[in-house]
Each structure stands twice: as structure tokens, then as C-alpha cells.
CSV table of C-alpha atoms and ligand atoms in Angstrom, one decimal:
chain,number,residue,atom,x,y,z
A,1,UNK,CA,4.7,14.3,58.6
A,2,UNK,CA,5.5,17.7,60.1
A,3,UNK,CA,9.0,18.6,61.0
A,4,UNK,CA,9.6,18.9,64.7
A,5,UNK,CA,11.7,21.9,65.9
A,6,UNK,CA,12.6,23.8,69.0
A,7,UNK,CA,13.9,27.2,69.7
A,8,UNK,CA,13.3,30.4,71.7
A,9,UNK,CA,10.0,32.2,71.9
A,10,UNK,CA,8.7,35.4,73.4
A,11,UNK,CA,5.4,34.8,75.1
A,12,UNK,CA,4.4,38.3,76.0
A,13,UNK,CA,5.2,41.9,75.3
A,14,UNK,CA,8.7,42.8,76.6
A,15,UNK,CA,9.0,39.3,78.1
A,16,UNK,CA,12.2,37.3,78.0
A,17,UNK,CA,12.5,34.5,75.5
A,18,UNK,CA,12.2,31.0,76.7
A,19,UNK,CA,12.6,27.5,75.2
A,20,UNK,CA,9.7,26.5,73.0
A,21,UNK,CA,8.9,23.4,70.9
A,22,UNK,CA,6.8,23.5,67.7
A,23,UNK,CA,6.2,21.9,64.3
A,24,UNK,CA,7.1,23.1,60.9
A,25,UNK,CA,5.4,22.0,57.7
A,26,UNK,CA,6.1,18.6,56.1
A,27,UNK,CA,8.7,19.2,53.4
A,28,UNK,CA,7.1,19.6,50.0
A,29,UNK,CA,8.8,18.4,46.7
A,30,UNK,CA,10.4,21.9,46.1
A,31,UNK,CA,11.5,22.3,49.8
A,32,UNK,CA,14.8,22.0,51.5
A,33,UNK,CA,15.4,21.5,55.2
A,34,UNK,CA,18.1,23.5,56.8
A,35,UNK,CA,19.9,22.6,60.0
A,36,UNK,CA,20.4,26.1,61.5
A,37,UNK,CA,24.0,26.9,62.5
A,38,UNK,CA,23.8,30.6,63.3
A,39,UNK,CA,21.1,33.3,63.5
A,40,UNK,CA,21.8,37.1,63.7
A,41,UNK,CA,19.8,39.4,66.0
A,42,UNK,CA,18.3,42.3,64.2
A,43,UNK,CA,16.8,45.3,65.9
A,44,UNK,CA,13.5,44.4,64.2
A,45,UNK,CA,13.5,41.2,66.3
A,46,UNK,CA,13.7,43.4,69.4
A,47,UNK,CA,10.9,45.7,68.0
A,48,UNK,CA,8.8,42.5,67.6
A,49,UNK,CA,9.5,41.2,71.2
A,50,UNK,CA,8.8,44.7,72.6
A,51,UNK,CA,5.6,44.8,70.4
A,52,UNK,CA,6.5,48.4,69.6
A,53,UNK,CA,4.2,48.3,66.6
A,54,UNK,CA,1.3,46.6,68.4
A,55,UNK,CA,1.3,43.8,65.7
A,56,UNK,CA,3.1,40.9,67.4
A,57,UNK,CA,1.2,37.6,67.8
A,58,UNK,CA,2.6,35.8,70.8
A,59,UNK,CA,4.1,33.4,71.2
A,60,UNK,CA,6.7,34.4,68.6
A,61,UNK,CA,10.0,32.8,67.6
A,62,UNK,CA,11.9,35.7,66.0
A,63,UNK,CA,15.1,35.5,63.9
A,64,UNK,CA,15.5,36.2,60.2
A,65,UNK,CA,19.3,36.2,59.5
A,66,UNK,CA,19.5,32.4,59.3
A,67,UNK,CA,22.4,30.3,57.9
A,68,UNK,CA,23.1,26.6,58.1
A,69,UNK,CA,23.4,23.4,56.2
A,70,UNK,CA,21.0,21.5,54.1
A,71,UNK,CA,19.9,18.1,55.6
A,72,UNK,CA,17.1,17.2,53.2
A,73,UNK,CA,16.1,18.0,49.6
A,74,UNK,CA,12.7,17.3,48.1
A,75,UNK,CA,12.6,15.5,44.7
A,76,UNK,CA,12.0,18.8,42.8
A,77,UNK,CA,15.0,20.5,44.3
A,78,UNK,CA,17.8,21.5,41.8
A,79,UNK,CA,19.6,24.4,43.5
A,80,UNK,CA,20.8,22.6,46.6
A,81,UNK,CA,22.1,19.2,47.7
A,82,UNK,CA,22.5,17.7,51.2
A,83,UNK,CA,25.4,19.3,53.0
A,84,UNK,CA,25.3,22.6,51.1
A,85,UNK,CA,25.4,25.9,53.0
A,86,UNK,CA,22.1,27.7,52.7
A,87,UNK,CA,20.4,30.7,54.2
A,88,UNK,CA,16.9,32.1,55.0
A,89,UNK,CA,16.2,35.9,55.0
A,90,UNK,CA,13.3,38.0,56.0
A,91,UNK,CA,10.6,36.2,54.1
A,92,UNK,CA,10.1,32.6,52.8
A,93,UNK,CA,7.4,32.9,50.1
A,94,UNK,CA,5.0,35.3,48.2
A,95,UNK,CA,2.2,34.9,45.7
A,96,UNK,CA,4.8,34.7,42.8
A,97,UNK,CA,2.3,36.0,40.2
A,98,UNK,CA,1.6,39.7,41.0
A,99,UNK,CA,3.5,42.5,39.3
A,100,UNK,CA,6.0,43.1,42.2
A,101,UNK,CA,6.7,39.3,42.5
A,102,UNK,CA,7.4,39.1,38.8
A,103,UNK,CA,9.8,42.0,38.9
A,104,UNK,CA,11.9,40.7,41.8
A,105,UNK,CA,10.1,42.8,44.3
A,106,UNK,CA,8.6,39.9,46.2
A,107,UNK,CA,8.9,41.9,49.5
A,108,UNK,CA,6.2,44.2,47.9
A,109,UNK,CA,3.9,41.3,47.1
A,110,UNK,CA,0.3,42.6,46.8
A,111,UNK,CA,-1.0,39.4,48.3
A,112,UNK,CA,1.3,39.8,51.2
A,113,UNK,CA,4.6,38.0,51.8
A,114,UNK,CA,5.2,35.0,54.0
A,115,UNK,CA,7.3,36.4,56.8
A,116,UNK,CA,10.1,34.2,58.1
A,117,UNK,CA,8.3,34.4,61.5
A,118,UNK,CA,5.2,35.7,63.1
A,119,UNK,CA,2.8,35.0,60.2
A,120,UNK,CA,1.4,32.0,58.3
A,121,UNK,CA,2.5,29.9,55.4
A,122,UNK,CA,0.7,30.3,52.1
A,123,UNK,CA,-2.0,27.8,53.3
A,124,UNK,CA,-3.0,30.4,55.9
A,125,UNK,CA,-2.9,27.8,58.6
A,126,UNK,CA,0.7,26.7,59.4
A,127,UNK,CA,2.4,29.3,61.6
A,128,UNK,CA,5.8,30.6,60.5
A,129,UNK,CA,8.5,30.4,63.2
A,130,UNK,CA,11.8,32.2,62.9
A,131,UNK,CA,15.4,31.3,63.0
A,132,UNK,CA,16.2,31.2,66.7
A,133,UNK,CA,15.6,27.5,66.4
A,134,UNK,CA,17.0,24.2,65.3
A,135,UNK,CA,15.9,23.9,61.7
A,136,UNK,CA,13.9,25.6,58.8
A,137,UNK,CA,11.8,24.2,56.0
A,138,UNK,CA,11.8,26.5,53.0
A,139,UNK,CA,11.1,26.4,49.2
A,140,UNK,CA,14.4,26.4,47.4
A,141,UNK,CA,13.2,29.4,45.3
A,142,UNK,CA,13.3,31.6,48.5
A,143,UNK,CA,16.5,30.2,50.0
A,144,UNK,CA,20.0,31.6,49.3
A,145,UNK,CA,23.5,30.4,48.7
A,146,UNK,CA,26.4,31.7,50.8
A,147,UNK,CA,29.7,32.2,48.9
A,148,UNK,CA,32.2,29.6,50.0
A,149,UNK,CA,34.8,32.2,51.0
A,150,UNK,CA,32.6,33.9,53.6
A,151,UNK,CA,32.7,32.9,57.3
A,152,UNK,CA,29.3,31.4,57.9
A,153,UNK,CA,28.5,33.0,61.3
A,154,UNK,CA,29.7,36.5,60.1
A,155,UNK,CA,27.6,36.1,56.9
A,156,UNK,CA,24.3,35.6,58.8
A,157,UNK,CA,23.7,39.4,59.2
A,158,UNK,CA,23.9,39.8,55.4
A,159,UNK,CA,20.5,38.2,55.2
A,160,UNK,CA,18.8,41.3,56.7
A,161,UNK,CA,21.3,44.0,57.5
A,162,UNK,CA,23.2,43.3,54.3
A,163,UNK,CA,20.3,43.4,51.8
A,164,UNK,CA,18.4,46.2,53.6
A,165,UNK,CA,21.4,48.5,53.1
A,166,UNK,CA,22.6,47.1,49.7
A,167,UNK,CA,19.3,47.6,48.0
A,168,UNK,CA,18.9,51.4,48.5
A,169,UNK,CA,22.7,52.0,48.0
A,170,UNK,CA,22.2,50.4,44.5
A,171,UNK,CA,18.8,52.0,43.8
A,172,UNK,CA,20.2,55.5,44.5
A,173,UNK,CA,23.3,54.9,42.3
A,174,UNK,CA,25.9,55.0,45.1
A,175,UNK,CA,29.4,54.6,43.7
A,176,UNK,CA,32.6,56.6,42.7
A,177,UNK,CA,32.1,60.3,42.9
A,178,UNK,CA,29.1,60.1,45.2
A,179,UNK,CA,29.1,61.5,48.7
A,180,UNK,CA,27.1,59.3,51.0
A,181,UNK,CA,26.1,59.7,54.7
A,182,UNK,CA,25.2,56.8,56.9
A,183,UNK,CA,23.3,57.7,60.1
A,184,UNK,CA,23.6,55.3,63.0
A,185,UNK,CA,26.5,52.8,63.3
A,186,UNK,CA,24.7,49.7,64.4
A,187,UNK,CA,24.0,46.4,62.6
A,188,UNK,CA,22.5,48.0,59.5
A,189,UNK,CA,24.8,51.1,59.7
A,190,UNK,CA,28.1,49.2,59.8
A,191,UNK,CA,27.0,47.0,56.9
A,192,UNK,CA,26.1,50.2,54.9
A,193,UNK,CA,29.5,51.6,55.5
A,194,UNK,CA,31.3,48.5,54.3
A,195,UNK,CA,29.0,48.2,51.2
A,196,UNK,CA,29.1,51.9,50.3
A,197,UNK,CA,32.9,51.9,50.6
A,198,UNK,CA,33.2,48.7,48.5
A,199,UNK,CA,31.0,50.4,45.9
A,200,UNK,CA,33.6,53.2,45.7
A,201,UNK,CA,31.6,56.0,47.4
A,202,UNK,CA,33.0,58.7,49.7
A,203,UNK,CA,31.4,57.7,53.0
A,204,UNK,CA,30.6,59.8,56.1
A,205,UNK,CA,29.3,58.2,59.3
A,206,UNK,CA,27.0,60.2,61.6
A,207,UNK,CA,27.1,58.6,65.0
A,208,UNK,CA,25.8,59.6,68.4
A,209,UNK,CA,28.3,57.4,70.1
A,210,UNK,CA,31.8,58.7,70.9
A,211,UNK,CA,33.0,55.2,71.4
A,212,UNK,CA,32.4,54.4,67.7
A,213,UNK,CA,34.4,57.2,66.1
A,214,UNK,CA,37.5,55.1,65.6
A,215,UNK,CA,35.6,52.1,64.4
A,216,UNK,CA,33.8,54.0,61.7
A,217,UNK,CA,37.1,54.8,60.0
A,218,UNK,CA,38.2,51.1,60.3
A,219,UNK,CA,35.0,50.0,58.7
A,220,UNK,CA,35.6,52.2,55.7
A,221,UNK,CA,34.3,55.7,56.4
A,222,UNK,CA,36.3,58.6,55.1
A,223,UNK,CA,34.8,61.0,57.6
A,224,UNK,CA,33.1,60.6,60.9
A,225,UNK,CA,30.7,63.2,62.5
A,226,UNK,CA,29.6,63.2,66.1
A,227,UNK,CA,25.9,64.0,65.6
A,228,UNK,CA,25.5,65.6,69.0
A,229,UNK,CA,28.1,68.3,68.1
A,230,UNK,CA,26.3,71.2,66.4
A,231,UNK,CA,29.5,72.6,64.9
A,232,UNK,CA,30.4,69.3,63.3
A,233,UNK,CA,26.8,69.0,61.9
A,234,UNK,CA,26.7,72.5,60.5
A,235,UNK,CA,29.9,71.8,58.7
A,236,UNK,CA,28.1,69.1,56.7
A,237,UNK,CA,25.2,71.2,55.4
A,238,UNK,CA,24.4,70.8,51.7
A,239,UNK,CA,27.1,68.3,51.0
A,240,UNK,CA,25.5,64.9,50.4
A,241,UNK,CA,24.2,63.1,47.3
A,242,UNK,CA,22.5,60.5,49.4
A,243,UNK,CA,21.9,59.8,53.1
A,244,UNK,CA,20.9,56.4,54.6
A,245,UNK,CA,19.3,56.7,58.0
A,246,UNK,CA,19.4,53.5,60.0
A,247,UNK,CA,18.5,54.8,63.5
A,248,UNK,CA,16.1,52.6,65.4
A,249,UNK,CA,14.6,55.3,67.7
A,250,UNK,CA,12.9,58.8,67.4
A,251,UNK,CA,15.5,61.3,66.3
A,252,UNK,CA,15.9,64.6,64.5
A,253,UNK,CA,15.8,64.1,60.7
A,254,UNK,CA,15.8,67.8,59.9
A,255,UNK,CA,19.5,68.1,60.4
A,256,UNK,CA,20.0,65.3,57.8
A,257,UNK,CA,17.7,66.9,55.3
A,258,UNK,CA,19.9,70.0,55.8
A,259,UNK,CA,23.0,68.0,54.9
A,260,UNK,CA,21.6,67.0,51.5
A,261,UNK,CA,22.5,68.7,48.3
A,262,UNK,CA,19.6,70.1,46.3
A,263,UNK,CA,17.6,67.2,44.7
A,264,UNK,CA,19.3,64.6,46.9
A,265,UNK,CA,17.5,61.9,48.9
A,266,UNK,CA,17.4,61.0,52.6
A,267,UNK,CA,16.3,57.3,52.8
A,268,UNK,CA,14.9,56.0,56.1
A,269,UNK,CA,15.4,52.4,57.1
A,270,UNK,CA,14.6,52.5,60.8
A,271,UNK,CA,11.0,51.4,61.7
A,272,UNK,CA,10.4,52.8,65.1
A,273,UNK,CA,6.7,53.6,65.0
A,274,UNK,CA,7.1,57.1,66.5
A,275,UNK,CA,6.5,60.0,64.1
A,276,UNK,CA,9.5,62.0,62.8
A,277,UNK,CA,9.2,65.7,61.9
A,278,UNK,CA,10.8,68.0,59.4
A,279,UNK,CA,10.1,71.4,57.9
A,280,UNK,CA,8.6,71.3,54.4
A,281,UNK,CA,10.6,74.5,53.5
A,282,UNK,CA,13.9,72.8,53.2
A,283,UNK,CA,12.5,69.9,51.3
A,284,UNK,CA,10.4,72.0,48.8
A,285,UNK,CA,13.0,74.7,48.1
A,286,UNK,CA,15.8,72.2,47.8
A,287,UNK,CA,13.6,69.8,45.8
A,288,UNK,CA,14.8,67.1,48.2
A,289,UNK,CA,13.3,63.7,48.7
A,290,UNK,CA,12.6,61.8,51.9
A,291,UNK,CA,12.2,58.1,51.0
A,292,UNK,CA,12.0,54.7,52.7
A,293,UNK,CA,13.3,51.3,51.7
A,294,UNK,CA,12.4,47.8,52.8
A,295,UNK,CA,14.8,44.8,52.6
A,296,UNK,CA,15.1,43.6,48.9
A,297,UNK,CA,14.0,41.1,46.3
A,298,UNK,CA,15.0,37.4,46.1
A,299,UNK,CA,17.4,37.8,43.1
A,300,UNK,CA,18.8,41.1,44.6
A,301,UNK,CA,19.5,39.3,47.9
A,302,UNK,CA,21.5,36.7,46.1
A,303,UNK,CA,23.3,39.4,44.1
A,304,UNK,CA,24.2,41.1,47.4
A,305,UNK,CA,25.6,37.8,48.8
A,306,UNK,CA,27.6,37.3,45.6
A,307,UNK,CA,28.9,40.9,45.8
A,308,UNK,CA,29.9,40.3,49.4
A,309,UNK,CA,31.7,37.1,48.3
A,310,UNK,CA,33.6,39.0,45.6
A,311,UNK,CA,34.6,41.8,48.0
A,312,UNK,CA,35.0,39.5,51.0
A,313,UNK,CA,32.5,41.4,53.1
A,314,UNK,CA,30.9,40.1,56.2
A,315,UNK,CA,29.5,41.6,59.4
A,316,UNK,CA,31.6,42.4,62.5
A,317,UNK,CA,29.9,40.1,65.0
A,318,UNK,CA,29.9,39.1,68.6
A,319,UNK,CA,29.2,35.4,68.6
A,320,UNK,CA,27.2,34.1,71.6
A,321,UNK,CA,25.7,30.7,72.5
A,322,UNK,CA,22.0,30.4,71.8
A,323,UNK,CA,21.4,30.2,75.6
A,324,UNK,CA,22.6,33.9,75.9
A,325,UNK,CA,19.7,35.1,73.8
A,326,UNK,CA,18.2,37.3,76.5
A,327,UNK,CA,21.5,38.9,77.5
A,328,UNK,CA,21.9,39.8,73.8
A,329,UNK,CA,18.4,41.3,73.5
A,330,UNK,CA,19.0,43.4,76.7
A,331,UNK,CA,22.3,44.6,75.4
A,332,UNK,CA,20.9,45.4,72.0
A,333,UNK,CA,18.1,47.5,73.7
A,334,UNK,CA,20.9,49.6,75.3
A,335,UNK,CA,22.8,50.1,72.1
A,336,UNK,CA,25.6,47.9,73.5
A,337,UNK,CA,26.7,45.9,70.5
A,338,UNK,CA,29.6,46.0,68.0
A,339,UNK,CA,28.1,45.5,65.6
A,340,UNK,CA,25.8,42.5,65.4
A,341,UNK,CA,25.0,39.7,67.8
A,342,UNK,CA,25.0,36.3,66.2
A,343,UNK,CA,23.7,33.2,68.1
A,344,UNK,CA,25.4,29.9,67.7
A,345,UNK,CA,22.4,27.6,67.4
A,346,UNK,CA,24.3,24.3,67.1
A,347,UNK,CA,23.9,23.4,70.8
A,348,UNK,CA,20.1,23.7,70.8
B,401,LIG,P1,20.9,48.6,65.9
B,401,LIG,O1,22.0,47.6,65.6
B,401,LIG,O2,20.4,48.7,67.2
B,401,LIG,O3,21.5,50.0,65.4
B,401,LIG,C1,20.7,51.2,65.5
B,401,LIG,C2,21.6,52.4,65.6
B,401,LIG,O4,20.8,53.6,65.8
B,401,LIG,C3,22.5,52.4,66.9
B,401,LIG,O5,23.7,51.7,66.7
B,401,LIG,C4,22.7,53.8,67.2
B,401,LIG,O6,23.8,54.3,66.4
B,401,LIG,C5,21.5,54.5,66.7
B,401,LIG,N1,20.6,54.8,67.8
B,401,LIG,C6,20.0,54.0,68.7
B,401,LIG,N2,19.2,54.6,69.5
B,401,LIG,C7,19.3,55.9,69.2
B,401,LIG,C8,18.6,57.1,69.6
B,401,LIG,N3,17.8,57.1,70.7
B,401,LIG,N4,18.9,58.3,69.0
B,401,LIG,C9,19.7,58.3,67.9
B,401,LIG,N5,20.4,57.2,67.5
B,401,LIG,C10,20.1,56.0,68.1
B,401,LIG,O7,19.7,48.3,64.9
B,401,LIG,P2,19.7,47.7,63.4
B,401,LIG,O8,19.5,46.2,63.5
B,401,LIG,O9,20.7,48.3,62.7
B,401,LIG,O10,18.3,48.3,62.9
B,401,LIG,C11,18.1,49.7,62.8
B,401,LIG,C12,16.6,50.0,62.5
B,401,LIG,O11,16.3,49.5,61.2
B,401,LIG,C13,15.6,49.3,63.4
B,401,LIG,O12,14.5,50.2,63.6
B,401,LIG,C14,15.2,48.1,62.6
B,401,LIG,O13,13.9,47.7,63.0
B,401,LIG,C15,15.1,48.7,61.2
B,401,LIG,N6,15.2,47.7,60.1
B,401,LIG,C16,14.6,48.1,59.0
B,401,LIG,C17,14.7,47.2,57.9
B,401,LIG,C18,14.1,47.7,56.6
B,401,LIG,O14,13.9,46.8,55.7
B,401,LIG,N7,13.8,48.9,56.4
B,401,LIG,C19,15.4,46.0,58.0
B,401,LIG,C20,16.0,45.7,59.2
B,401,LIG,C21,15.9,46.6,60.3
B,401,LIG,P3,25.0,55.2,67.0
B,401,LIG,O15,25.4,54.6,68.3
B,401,LIG,O16,26.0,55.2,65.9
B,401,LIG,O17,24.3,56.6,67.1
B,402,LIG,ZN1,16.1,42.5,60.2
B,403,LIG,ZN1,3.0,38.6,44.8
């Protein structure tokens, strides 16, 4: 028997989300069912509703920062019991046998991963619906445990904003003695500041918003630069070991390439489809690297959650009732959020 659910779907490009009922798959032996308590709103959810990449299949129920409590465990489940806190991130399955899957890079699965929403389950038939909904059916191997000490609502954004920033910070060896720049202080950016500071790095925030200068310091930045001020930007040239760019819209990356030390890396996280431009001269002569990074692997995601548990790190959130979903999306599109909207799904 399928698992009935309901939530909020977008039915057309740029359209508001509206109540929607649908079925999830019948739980299999290795599955758990999660009663969703909270779901964070990532800018990628907005890109999907805006269909900015031309890839959205409507109707779509977005949402991929999902936390809640287990209400059912299949007979093969060993990692969870009924009542446990559990979480769903950006994907819910992958082929499990390809080289990336075997090396905890499931998000790079050569057969394609099963997205938390907007795609199909491994059977190629059952649609995947996201976390702005009542429940989720997921294989235990792709579900996460939330450390007991973390507030559940504020932990939701860790499932995307947390892992997306943690993974490149670890990959590029951010820690004591490293000077790190974080570009854009939004959902991803504010998590990057907290995580890089907890890793012991010297953190600089580049923001275009005057209203975020004070917050950046409170979040853990040692230095804050107003990116619209050429004098402040010029003062940062050649100083950084690593820069993480979380900006969600077209912007000038040349100035951030200029801020790198020789042989250092600028890593892009934002996925606005517009082309970005830079001069090869500064990259070639400085032997610099412009890279990209996508979310993270299953084990790495659990490591990130455990690290956040140890360091007591969660997101700074504005908690709204599920019914306010369209207000939240509109405000996010205007860069009016400090620093992540999380929807309370309990009243659905
Ligand atoms: P967000 O909360 O909206 O933050 C984006 C930040 O970018 C804003 O807070 C703002 O920072 C800055 N910004 C916005 N518009 C700008 C503009 N026109 N010019 C310059 N700066 C601008 O978004 P998010 O949820 O953090 O996501 C950020 C991006 O990462 C999105 O494109 C999202 O789709 C993508 N993403 C990628 C991955 C991945 O795996 N790579 C995962 C999740 C999300 P200031 O106000 O400080 O300037
Ligand atoms: Zn996301
Ligand atoms: Zn695979």
C-alpha cells in the first residue's frame, strides 16, 4: 500500500505554491517513515520554482532540508527505531555500486542520484516529492541522525546549507593558519562562517548588504568587507588561501580571483545558470584554481552533523508556519532573510 502524503507544490514556473496531495512508495523492509517536523527553504528550492535552469517538471513539491521523527521502521531497519529523530537531505538513493557511490561520493553517482524531489525513485516510475510535506519514506542508508543536543528546527538547514559548505571547507584543508573568504551571507554563507570559524580558520565575509556587517562578526567572522566598496576590496588583494562563493545571482568573480594568494582556490557553490566571466591572465599567472562543489556524500553528511553536535552549531533561522510558504519564498527572492527560513510542518 502506498503512503499517502500532502504538502505544497508549485504547478507552473514562477507560480505560488498551493496545497497538494500525493502518494509516496509503500515502505520496503529497509525503509523508515519520517513524520516531518520542519523543512528549511534553500535558494535551490527557489531556483526550481522559478525554473531558472529550465529543468523543473511541474507539479513539484520542493524541500530538501528535512527533519522529523520516525513513525515506522521496516523489518530490515537497524539504525533507527520509532520515535527517533531523523533527517533527509538532498538525495535519497543512488546506484550504490559505481566508483563514486563506493567512495562516499553518492552525489556524483554515474547512474544518477535519486533527488529528494523532482525526479523518480530507483524504479523510474514513482515520483519523488520533497520535504514541504507531511511525511517521507526513505531507505535507512540515506537517512541521517541529528545529534540530541541540537535544536531540531535550527538543525534542518544543516542538511543542505551545512553539508554544502562543510564539504569544500574540509576538502580544501580549512583550519588554523588558513585565511578563508566567504562571499555572500545567506543560508549557505552564514553556515560557512560558523563552520570555518569552528575549524579554526581566520574568516573574512564579503557581503553586498550593509545591514549584515554586524551580524557577520557575531557569526564568527574576524573581518567583514563591503563588496561594493572598491577601497575595501582592493585592500584584500592576494591575501586568501581559499574563498567560498555562495552568491545566488550573476556577479563579478574577477575581484575574488584577485583576492586569492598564488596557487589558491576560489570555489563556487551558487548555481544561477548565468555565465560568470574572469580574465585568464590572473588565473594563469597566479596558478590559481576556480572550482565548484556540490553538496556531499552520505557518510560525510553524517560527519558534518556530528561535528555540528560537538561544536553546538545550528543555523540562525526564522521559523514560520507551513502556511507562510509563499511569503517566505517571496522574501527569499528579495534577499530578505536572516539567515534561513524554516517551515513548521506539524500543522499540515
Ligand atoms: P541565499 O540564502 O539567498 O543567499 C545568497 C546570498 O547571495 C545572499 O544572502 C546575498 O548575500 C548574495 N546575493 C544575492 N543576490 C545577489 C546579487 N544579485 N549579487 C551579489 N550577491 C547577491 O541562498 P542560499 O540558499 O545560501 O544559496 C546560495 C546559492 O547556492 C544558490 O544559487 C543555491 O541554489 C546554491 N546552492 C548550491 C548548492 C551546491 O551543492 N553547490 C547547494 C545549495 C544551494 P549578501 O547579502 O551578503 O551579499
Ligand atoms: Zn539546498
Ligand atoms: Zn552510483
